[in-house]
Amino acid sequence: MAVRSISVKPNDIPPGSLSLLILNTLSRHGEMHGYEIAESILHTSGDVLQVEEGSLYPALQRLLVQGWVSAEWGTTAGNRRARYYRLTAAGRKQLAAGLSHFHRIYGAITAVLQPA
């Protein structure tokens, strides 16, 4: 019988969790531009979860289309043009549902991984 290994890179964000991370970051800090969101996730995770631009901006666009965030152009402290994102009421509901689902699944996985 062949044994397959699970390939996980050390700093990979688990599939499907980026939206939850973004929504929770906006819930904690309010309005932020993309770079601030990525930096906040990196800092809050103890430099473990690094969000690449190629993942962040498509995820933000999906959240905009779903109505879970809104966006408005503004100017950063460094006088650069940036799009600022904020959580909507629908986004807060989605965040609550997502966190509930995450905790249920996390608890189930933890139970399965307990030593016998």
Tab-separated table of N, CA, C and O in Angstrom:
chain	number	residue	atom	x	y	z
A	1	MET	N	0.855	-1.174	0.000
A	1	MET	CA	0.000	0.000	0.000
A	1	MET	C	0.901	1.237	0.000
A	1	MET	O	1.803	1.361	0.815
A	2	ALA	N	0.644	2.147	-0.923
A	2	ALA	CA	1.435	3.374	-1.035
A	2	ALA	C	1.024	4.357	0.059
A	2	ALA	O	-0.159	4.488	0.386
A	3	VAL	N	1.986	5.037	0.637
A	3	VAL	CA	1.728	6.036	1.668
A	3	VAL	C	1.876	7.408	1.034
A	3	VAL	O	2.896	7.716	0.434
A	4	ARG	N	0.826	8.211	1.145
A	4	ARG	CA	0.875	9.576	0.607
A	4	ARG	C	1.103	10.546	1.753
A	4	ARG	O	0.547	10.391	2.834
A	5	SER	N	1.924	11.541	1.508
A	5	SER	CA	2.154	12.539	2.552
A	5	SER	C	1.317	13.779	2.256
A	5	SER	O	0.950	14.040	1.113
A	6	ILE	N	1.022	14.530	3.286
A	6	ILE	CA	0.277	15.776	3.142
A	6	ILE	C	1.289	16.890	2.959
A	6	ILE	O	2.176	17.060	3.780
A	7	SER	N	1.145	17.632	1.869
A	7	SER	CA	2.074	18.713	1.576
A	7	SER	C	1.514	20.038	2.087
A	7	SER	O	0.516	20.525	1.584
A	8	VAL	N	2.134	20.566	3.114
A	8	VAL	CA	1.722	21.853	3.670
A	8	VAL	C	2.959	22.720	3.816
A	8	VAL	O	3.929	22.322	4.445
A	9	LYS	N	2.922	23.880	3.198
A	9	LYS	CA	4.025	24.814	3.362
A	9	LYS	C	3.880	25.466	4.736
A	9	LYS	O	2.764	25.662	5.220
A	10	PRO	N	4.992	25.833	5.375
A	10	PRO	CA	4.937	26.340	6.750
A	10	PRO	C	3.991	27.526	6.957
A	10	PRO	O	3.351	27.623	7.977
A	11	ASN	N	3.874	28.436	6.018
A	11	ASN	CA	3.074	29.638	6.233
A	11	ASN	C	1.821	29.701	5.371
A	11	ASN	O	1.270	30.772	5.167
A	12	ASP	N	1.379	28.568	4.850
A	12	ASP	CA	0.162	28.558	4.049
A	12	ASP	C	-1.046	28.909	4.909
A	12	ASP	O	-1.180	28.427	6.034
A	13	ILE	N	-1.923	29.733	4.351
A	13	ILE	CA	-3.193	30.011	5.006
A	13	ILE	C	-4.141	28.904	4.592
A	13	ILE	O	-4.280	28.632	3.394
A	14	PRO	N	-4.772	28.221	5.536
A	14	PRO	CA	-5.651	27.110	5.184
A	14	PRO	C	-6.722	27.542	4.167
A	14	PRO	O	-7.271	28.642	4.279
A	15	PRO	N	-6.991	26.685	3.184
A	15	PRO	CA	-7.976	27.025	2.162
A	15	PRO	C	-9.308	27.455	2.771
A	15	PRO	O	-9.791	26.852	3.725
A	16	GLY	N	-9.879	28.502	2.224
A	16	GLY	CA	-11.179	28.978	2.663
A	16	GLY	C	-11.160	29.898	3.874
A	16	GLY	O	-12.202	30.424	4.273
A	17	SER	N	-10.000	30.120	4.468
A	17	SER	CA	-9.963	30.922	5.685
A	17	SER	C	-9.574	32.387	5.450
A	17	SER	O	-9.734	33.206	6.356
A	18	LEU	N	-9.100	32.737	4.264
A	18	LEU	CA	-8.661	34.114	4.024
A	18	LEU	C	-9.810	35.112	4.187
A	18	LEU	O	-9.636	36.156	4.805
A	19	SER	N	-10.975	34.785	3.673
A	19	SER	CA	-12.121	35.692	3.815
A	19	SER	C	-12.444	35.935	5.281
A	19	SER	O	-12.690	37.070	5.695
A	20	LEU	N	-12.412	34.885	6.064
A	20	LEU	CA	-12.695	35.009	7.496
A	20	LEU	C	-11.645	35.889	8.179
A	20	LEU	O	-11.970	36.734	9.014
A	21	LEU	N	-10.372	35.722	7.794
A	21	LEU	CA	-9.297	36.539	8.370
A	21	LEU	C	-9.488	38.015	8.018
A	21	LEU	O	-9.303	38.890	8.863
A	22	ILE	N	-9.855	38.288	6.786
A	22	ILE	CA	-10.056	39.678	6.349
A	22	ILE	C	-11.252	40.291	7.090
A	22	ILE	O	-11.164	41.400	7.619
A	23	LEU	N	-12.374	39.568	7.109
A	23	LEU	CA	-13.571	40.100	7.776
A	23	LEU	C	-13.296	40.368	9.249
A	23	LEU	O	-13.689	41.407	9.786
A	24	ASN	N	-12.588	39.453	9.906
A	24	ASN	CA	-12.306	39.649	11.329
A	24	ASN	C	-11.332	40.813	11.547
A	24	ASN	O	-11.463	41.568	12.517
A	25	THR	N	-10.381	40.969	10.660
A	25	THR	CA	-9.432	42.093	10.770
A	25	THR	C	-10.166	43.417	10.631
A	25	THR	O	-9.925	44.355	11.397
A	26	LEU	N	-11.085	43.506	9.678
A	26	LEU	CA	-11.862	44.741	9.509
A	26	LEU	C	-12.794	44.963	10.705
A	26	LEU	O	-13.032	46.108	11.107
A	27	SER	N	-13.301	43.888	11.286
A	27	SER	CA	-14.159	44.015	12.461
A	27	SER	C	-13.371	44.578	13.644
A	27	SER	O	-13.879	45.395	14.407
A	28	ARG	N	-12.130	44.155	13.771
A	28	ARG	CA	-11.288	44.615	14.886
A	28	ARG	C	-10.822	46.057	14.723
A	28	ARG	O	-10.728	46.799	15.681
A	29	HIS	N	-10.448	46.417	13.483
A	29	HIS	CA	-9.762	47.687	13.276
A	29	HIS	C	-10.547	48.730	12.496
A	29	HIS	O	-10.055	49.841	12.316
A	30	GLY	N	-11.699	48.376	11.985
A	30	GLY	CA	-12.462	49.341	11.202
A	30	GLY	C	-11.926	49.465	9.789
A	30	GLY	O	-11.401	48.504	9.239
A	31	GLU	N	-12.024	50.637	9.226
A	31	GLU	CA	-11.640	50.871	7.837
A	31	GLU	C	-10.131	50.730	7.646
A	31	GLU	O	-9.350	51.311	8.400
A	32	MET	N	-9.726	49.950	6.624
A	32	MET	CA	-8.304	49.730	6.341
A	32	MET	C	-8.113	49.577	4.841
A	32	MET	O	-9.017	49.131	4.137
A	33	HIS	N	-6.904	49.910	4.346
A	33	HIS	CA	-6.590	49.594	2.950
A	33	HIS	C	-5.897	48.234	2.903
A	33	HIS	O	-5.546	47.659	3.948
A	34	GLY	N	-5.737	47.695	1.698
A	34	GLY	CA	-5.254	46.332	1.531
A	34	GLY	C	-3.934	46.047	2.226
A	34	GLY	O	-3.795	45.024	2.911
A	35	TYR	N	-2.971	46.926	2.060
A	35	TYR	CA	-1.669	46.704	2.688
A	35	TYR	C	-1.797	46.642	4.213
A	35	TYR	O	-1.181	45.791	4.863
A	36	GLU	N	-2.642	47.515	4.778
A	36	GLU	CA	-2.845	47.494	6.230
A	36	GLU	C	-3.480	46.174	6.679
A	36	GLU	O	-3.125	45.647	7.728
A	37	ILE	N	-4.416	45.674	5.878
A	37	ILE	CA	-5.069	44.405	6.213
A	37	ILE	C	-4.033	43.284	6.235
A	37	ILE	O	-3.955	42.505	7.192
A	38	ALA	N	-3.204	43.210	5.191
A	38	ALA	CA	-2.180	42.161	5.107
A	38	ALA	C	-1.191	42.275	6.269
A	38	ALA	O	-0.822	41.266	6.883
A	39	GLU	N	-0.764	43.498	6.581
A	39	GLU	CA	0.175	43.709	7.685
A	39	GLU	C	-0.451	43.340	9.030
A	39	GLU	O	0.213	42.788	9.905
A	40	SER	N	-1.706	43.656	9.205
A	40	SER	CA	-2.384	43.327	10.455
A	40	SER	C	-2.488	41.810	10.640
A	40	SER	O	-2.257	41.298	11.741
A	41	ILE	N	-2.835	41.102	9.565
A	41	ILE	CA	-2.933	39.631	9.651
A	41	ILE	C	-1.556	39.050	9.981
A	41	ILE	O	-1.427	38.176	10.841
A	42	LEU	N	-0.514	39.549	9.328
A	42	LEU	CA	0.847	39.069	9.586
A	42	LEU	C	1.246	39.330	11.036
A	42	LEU	O	1.728	38.428	11.740
A	43	HIS	N	1.024	40.555	11.500
A	43	HIS	CA	1.411	40.930	12.867
A	43	HIS	C	0.615	40.141	13.904
A	43	HIS	O	1.181	39.594	14.855
A	44	THR	N	-0.709	40.096	13.724
A	44	THR	CA	-1.576	39.417	14.695
A	44	THR	C	-1.263	37.920	14.777
A	44	THR	O	-1.385	37.313	15.838
A	45	SER	N	-0.836	37.337	13.670
A	45	SER	CA	-0.536	35.896	13.654
A	45	SER	C	0.885	35.594	14.123
A	45	SER	O	1.319	34.441	14.033
A	46	GLY	N	1.600	36.593	14.605
A	46	GLY	CA	2.980	36.368	15.042
A	46	GLY	C	3.907	36.082	13.873
A	46	GLY	O	4.796	35.239	13.984
A	47	ASP	N	3.674	36.764	12.769
A	47	ASP	CA	4.482	36.618	11.550
A	47	ASP	C	4.372	35.226	10.916
A	47	ASP	O	5.295	34.785	10.235
A	48	VAL	N	3.270	34.554	11.129
A	48	VAL	CA	3.069	33.223	10.530
A	48	VAL	C	2.266	33.313	9.235
A	48	VAL	O	2.613	32.687	8.236
A	49	LEU	N	1.167	34.072	9.241
A	49	LEU	CA	0.258	34.114	8.095
A	49	LEU	C	0.574	35.316	7.209
A	49	LEU	O	0.206	36.446	7.516
A	50	GLN	N	1.254	35.059	6.110
A	50	GLN	CA	1.606	36.123	5.166
A	50	GLN	C	0.649	36.060	3.982
A	50	GLN	O	0.590	35.048	3.283
A	51	VAL	N	-0.090	37.144	3.778
A	51	VAL	CA	-1.062	37.212	2.684
A	51	VAL	C	-0.411	37.919	1.502
A	51	VAL	O	-0.021	39.078	1.599
A	52	GLU	N	-0.291	37.216	0.398
A	52	GLU	CA	0.300	37.787	-0.813
A	52	GLU	C	-0.738	38.640	-1.538
A	52	GLU	O	-1.940	38.370	-1.463
A	53	GLU	N	-0.267	39.666	-2.238
A	53	GLU	CA	-1.174	40.533	-3.009
A	53	GLU	C	-2.038	39.729	-3.967
A	53	GLU	O	-3.205	40.044	-4.181
A	54	GLY	N	-1.450	38.706	-4.565
A	54	GLY	CA	-2.171	37.883	-5.532
A	54	GLY	C	-3.333	37.114	-4.933
A	54	GLY	O	-4.203	36.632	-5.654
A	55	SER	N	-3.348	36.980	-3.629
A	55	SER	CA	-4.469	36.340	-2.934
A	55	SER	C	-5.373	37.381	-2.295
A	55	SER	O	-6.598	37.237	-2.282
A	56	LEU	N	-4.779	38.447	-1.742
A	56	LEU	CA	-5.535	39.439	-0.985
A	56	LEU	C	-6.542	40.195	-1.854
A	56	LEU	O	-7.732	40.262	-1.518
A	57	TYR	N	-6.078	40.759	-2.954
A	57	TYR	CA	-6.975	41.628	-3.721
A	57	TYR	C	-8.104	40.869	-4.420
A	57	TYR	O	-9.246	41.363	-4.435
A	58	PRO	N	-7.861	39.660	-4.953
A	58	PRO	CA	-9.018	38.887	-5.449
A	58	PRO	C	-10.010	38.544	-4.330
A	58	PRO	O	-11.223	38.562	-4.546
A	59	ALA	N	-9.493	38.254	-3.133
A	59	ALA	CA	-10.394	37.949	-2.010
A	59	ALA	C	-11.213	39.181	-1.637
A	59	ALA	O	-12.422	39.087	-1.392
A	60	LEU	N	-10.565	40.355	-1.603
A	60	LEU	CA	-11.300	41.595	-1.300
A	60	LEU	C	-12.356	41.869	-2.359
A	60	LEU	O	-13.470	42.307	-2.039
A	61	GLN	N	-12.037	41.600	-3.612
A	61	GLN	CA	-13.016	41.801	-4.692
A	61	GLN	C	-14.210	40.865	-4.515
A	61	GLN	O	-15.357	41.268	-4.702
A	62	ARG	N	-13.948	39.607	-4.139
A	62	ARG	CA	-15.056	38.664	-3.900
A	62	ARG	C	-15.931	39.158	-2.739
A	62	ARG	O	-17.160	39.076	-2.804
A	63	LEU	N	-15.299	39.690	-1.695
A	63	LEU	CA	-16.063	40.193	-0.544
A	63	LEU	C	-16.908	41.404	-0.936
A	63	LEU	O	-18.035	41.571	-0.460
A	64	LEU	N	-16.357	42.239	-1.838
A	64	LEU	CA	-17.129	43.382	-2.347
A	64	LEU	C	-18.348	42.910	-3.124
A	64	LEU	O	-19.466	43.408	-2.922
A	65	VAL	N	-18.155	41.948	-4.019
A	65	VAL	CA	-19.257	41.428	-4.847
A	65	VAL	C	-20.337	40.801	-3.979
A	65	VAL	O	-21.534	40.953	-4.249
A	66	GLN	N	-19.929	40.134	-2.900
A	66	GLN	CA	-20.890	39.485	-2.005
A	66	GLN	C	-21.569	40.490	-1.074
A	66	GLN	O	-22.510	40.135	-0.369
A	67	GLY	N	-21.070	41.729	-1.072
A	67	GLY	CA	-21.672	42.761	-0.224
A	67	GLY	C	-21.231	42.680	1.227
A	67	GLY	O	-21.853	43.279	2.099
A	68	TRP	N	-20.155	41.945	1.495
A	68	TRP	CA	-19.693	41.789	2.876
A	68	TRP	C	-18.731	42.896	3.290
A	68	TRP	O	-18.479	43.077	4.481
A	69	VAL	N	-18.157	43.603	2.331
A	69	VAL	CA	-17.356	44.798	2.605
A	69	VAL	C	-17.770	45.869	1.598
A	69	VAL	O	-18.323	45.575	0.540
A	70	SER	N	-17.495	47.110	1.956
A	70	SER	CA	-17.657	48.211	1.011
A	70	SER	C	-16.289	48.865	0.879
A	70	SER	O	-15.401	48.631	1.702
A	71	ALA	N	-16.110	49.657	-0.159
A	71	ALA	CA	-14.799	50.262	-0.388
A	71	ALA	C	-14.955	51.678	-0.908
A	71	ALA	O	-15.964	52.017	-1.538
A	72	GLU	N	-13.953	52.464	-0.598
A	72	GLU	CA	-13.941	53.866	-1.005
A	72	GLU	C	-12.482	54.289	-1.176
A	72	GLU	O	-11.618	53.896	-0.385
A	73	TRP	N	-12.215	55.058	-2.230
A	73	TRP	CA	-10.850	55.522	-2.456
A	73	TRP	C	-10.523	56.645	-1.486
A	73	TRP	O	-11.378	57.467	-1.157
A	74	GLY	N	-9.281	56.659	-1.042
A	74	GLY	CA	-8.816	57.688	-0.127
A	74	GLY	C	-7.320	57.882	-0.282
A	74	GLY	O	-6.703	57.355	-1.215
A	75	THR	N	-6.740	58.617	0.644
A	75	THR	CA	-5.309	58.903	0.623
A	75	THR	C	-4.689	58.406	1.922
A	75	THR	O	-5.220	58.651	3.011
A	76	THR	N	-3.564	57.706	1.810
A	76	THR	CA	-2.880	57.164	2.991
A	76	THR	C	-2.128	58.270	3.720
A	76	THR	O	-1.993	59.386	3.198
A	77	ALA	N	-1.606	57.950	4.892
A	77	ALA	CA	-0.784	58.898	5.654
A	77	ALA	C	0.450	59.302	4.855
A	77	ALA	O	0.967	60.404	5.027
A	78	GLY	N	0.911	58.426	3.971
A	78	GLY	CA	2.070	58.716	3.128
A	78	GLY	C	1.696	59.410	1.827
A	78	GLY	O	2.485	59.447	0.890
A	79	ASN	N	0.464	59.923	1.744
A	79	ASN	CA	-0.057	60.654	0.582
A	79	ASN	C	-0.135	59.798	-0.680
A	79	ASN	O	0.118	60.273	-1.781
A	80	ARG	N	-0.481	58.505	-0.501
A	80	ARG	CA	-0.684	57.615	-1.642
A	80	ARG	C	-2.160	57.310	-1.762
A	80	ARG	O	-2.880	57.247	-0.758
A	81	ARG	N	-2.607	57.115	-2.990
A	81	ARG	CA	-4.004	56.766	-3.236
A	81	ARG	C	-4.207	55.294	-2.871
A	81	ARG	O	-3.396	54.442	-3.268
A	82	ALA	N	-5.255	54.999	-2.130
A	82	ALA	CA	-5.531	53.615	-1.717
A	82	ALA	C	-7.030	53.412	-1.577
A	82	ALA	O	-7.772	54.356	-1.318
A	83	ARG	N	-7.444	52.177	-1.758
A	83	ARG	CA	-8.854	51.827	-1.596
A	83	ARG	C	-9.043	51.321	-0.165
A	83	ARG	O	-8.401	50.347	0.251
A	84	TYR	N	-9.919	51.980	0.567
A	84	TYR	CA	-10.189	51.623	1.959
A	84	TYR	C	-11.437	50.747	2.031
A	84	TYR	O	-12.455	51.061	1.426
A	85	TYR	N	-11.317	49.657	2.796
A	85	TYR	CA	-12.400	48.676	2.927
A	85	TYR	C	-12.982	48.749	4.332
A	85	TYR	O	-12.265	48.980	5.293
A	86	ARG	N	-14.278	48.525	4.407
A	86	ARG	CA	-14.937	48.466	5.719
A	86	ARG	C	-15.996	47.366	5.685
A	86	ARG	O	-16.556	47.049	4.636
A	87	LEU	N	-16.244	46.802	6.845
A	87	LEU	CA	-17.214	45.724	6.999
A	87	LEU	C	-18.633	46.281	6.896
A	87	LEU	O	-18.919	47.342	7.437
A	88	THR	N	-19.510	45.577	6.195
A	88	THR	CA	-20.919	45.966	6.111
A	88	THR	C	-21.724	45.160	7.137
A	88	THR	O	-21.187	44.229	7.759
A	89	ALA	N	-22.990	45.483	7.279
A	89	ALA	CA	-23.861	44.710	8.183
A	89	ALA	C	-23.933	43.258	7.719
A	89	ALA	O	-23.880	42.327	8.536
A	90	ALA	N	-24.033	43.049	6.409
A	90	ALA	CA	-24.044	41.675	5.879
A	90	ALA	C	-22.717	40.981	6.163
A	90	ALA	O	-22.684	39.774	6.429
A	91	GLY	N	-21.626	41.728	6.118
A	91	GLY	CA	-20.312	41.170	6.436
A	91	GLY	C	-20.211	40.747	7.891
A	91	GLY	O	-19.591	39.727	8.213
A	92	ARG	N	-20.827	41.543	8.776
A	92	ARG	CA	-20.820	41.168	10.210
A	92	ARG	C	-21.594	39.868	10.422
A	92	ARG	O	-21.179	39.007	11.198
A	93	LYS	N	-22.711	39.707	9.726
A	93	LYS	CA	-23.478	38.454	9.840
A	93	LYS	C	-22.665	37.287	9.299
A	93	LYS	O	-22.647	36.204	9.894
A	94	GLN	N	-21.993	37.502	8.165
A	94	GLN	CA	-21.180	36.445	7.573
A	94	GLN	C	-20.018	36.083	8.485
A	94	GLN	O	-19.658	34.919	8.624
A	95	LEU	N	-19.401	37.101	9.103
A	95	LEU	CA	-18.300	36.857	10.041
A	95	LEU	C	-18.775	36.000	11.210
A	95	LEU	O	-18.117	35.029	11.588
A	96	ALA	N	-19.929	36.339	11.774
A	96	ALA	CA	-20.456	35.552	12.896
A	96	ALA	C	-20.717	34.106	12.468
A	96	ALA	O	-20.354	33.162	13.193
A	97	ALA	N	-21.322	33.930	11.302
A	97	ALA	CA	-21.584	32.573	10.808
A	97	ALA	C	-20.282	31.835	10.526
A	97	ALA	O	-20.137	30.648	10.847
A	98	GLY	N	-19.316	32.529	9.926
A	98	GLY	CA	-18.032	31.910	9.606
A	98	GLY	C	-17.263	31.501	10.850
A	98	GLY	O	-16.658	30.428	10.893
A	99	LEU	N	-17.274	32.369	11.871
A	99	LEU	CA	-16.582	32.032	13.123
A	99	LEU	C	-17.250	30.836	13.810
A	99	LEU	O	-16.558	29.954	14.325
A	100	SER	N	-18.579	30.808	13.787
A	100	SER	CA	-19.305	29.679	14.389
A	100	SER	C	-18.929	28.372	13.683
A	100	SER	O	-18.633	27.362	14.334
A	101	HIS	N	-18.922	28.407	12.349
A	101	HIS	CA	-18.564	27.220	11.562
A	101	HIS	C	-17.116	26.821	11.845
A	101	HIS	O	-16.812	25.638	12.068
A	102	PHE	N	-16.206	27.809	11.869
A	102	PHE	CA	-14.793	27.525	12.116
A	102	PHE	C	-14.603	26.851	13.472
A	102	PHE	O	-13.904	25.834	13.581
A	103	HIS	N	-15.217	27.392	14.512
A	103	HIS	CA	-15.043	26.825	15.851
A	103	HIS	C	-15.629	25.409	15.949
A	103	HIS	O	-15.068	24.545	16.633
A	104	ARG	N	-16.744	25.167	15.251
A	104	ARG	CA	-17.337	23.822	15.266
A	104	ARG	C	-16.393	22.822	14.589
A	104	ARG	O	-16.123	21.741	15.133
A	105	ILE	N	-15.848	23.212	13.416
A	105	ILE	CA	-14.949	22.321	12.688
A	105	ILE	C	-13.628	22.146	13.452
A	105	ILE	O	-13.099	21.032	13.566
A	106	TYR	N	-13.088	23.253	13.998
A	106	TYR	CA	-11.842	23.190	14.763
A	106	TYR	C	-12.003	22.253	15.962
A	106	TYR	O	-11.133	21.428	16.241
A	107	GLY	N	-13.128	22.355	16.652
A	107	GLY	CA	-13.382	21.478	17.794
A	107	GLY	C	-13.474	20.016	17.382
A	107	GLY	O	-12.954	19.127	18.061
A	108	ALA	N	-14.101	19.764	16.234
A	108	ALA	CA	-14.233	18.391	15.751
A	108	ALA	C	-12.870	17.821	15.359
A	108	ALA	O	-12.545	16.669	15.695
A	109	ILE	N	-12.053	18.615	14.682
A	109	ILE	CA	-10.711	18.151	14.292
A	109	ILE	C	-9.868	17.905	15.535
A	109	ILE	O	-9.167	16.890	15.628
A	110	THR	N	-9.953	18.810	16.500
A	110	THR	CA	-9.194	18.641	17.744
A	110	THR	C	-9.597	17.346	18.444
A	110	THR	O	-8.739	16.605	18.947
A	111	ALA	N	-10.881	17.041	18.448
A	111	ALA	CA	-11.348	15.809	19.088
A	111	ALA	C	-10.799	14.574	18.384
A	111	ALA	O	-10.366	13.614	19.031
A	112	VAL	N	-10.754	14.626	17.066
A	112	VAL	CA	-10.255	13.474	16.308
A	112	VAL	C	-8.750	13.300	16.509
A	112	VAL	O	-8.241	12.182	16.539
A	113	LEU	N	-8.036	14.410	16.669
A	113	LEU	CA	-6.577	14.343	16.800
A	113	LEU	C	-6.090	14.047	18.215
A	113	LEU	O	-4.888	13.904	18.433
A	114	GLN	N	-6.995	13.930	19.181
A	114	GLN	CA	-6.603	13.602	20.544
A	114	GLN	C	-5.948	12.223	20.581
A	114	GLN	O	-6.398	11.301	19.905
A	115	PRO	N	-4.885	12.093	21.384
A	115	PRO	CA	-4.278	10.765	21.510
A	115	PRO	C	-5.269	9.790	22.145
A	115	PRO	O	-6.111	10.180	22.952
A	116	ALA	N	-5.137	8.538	21.797
A	116	ALA	CA	-6.057	7.503	22.302
A	116	ALA	C	-5.856	7.271	23.782
A	116	ALA	O	-4.897	7.539	24.384
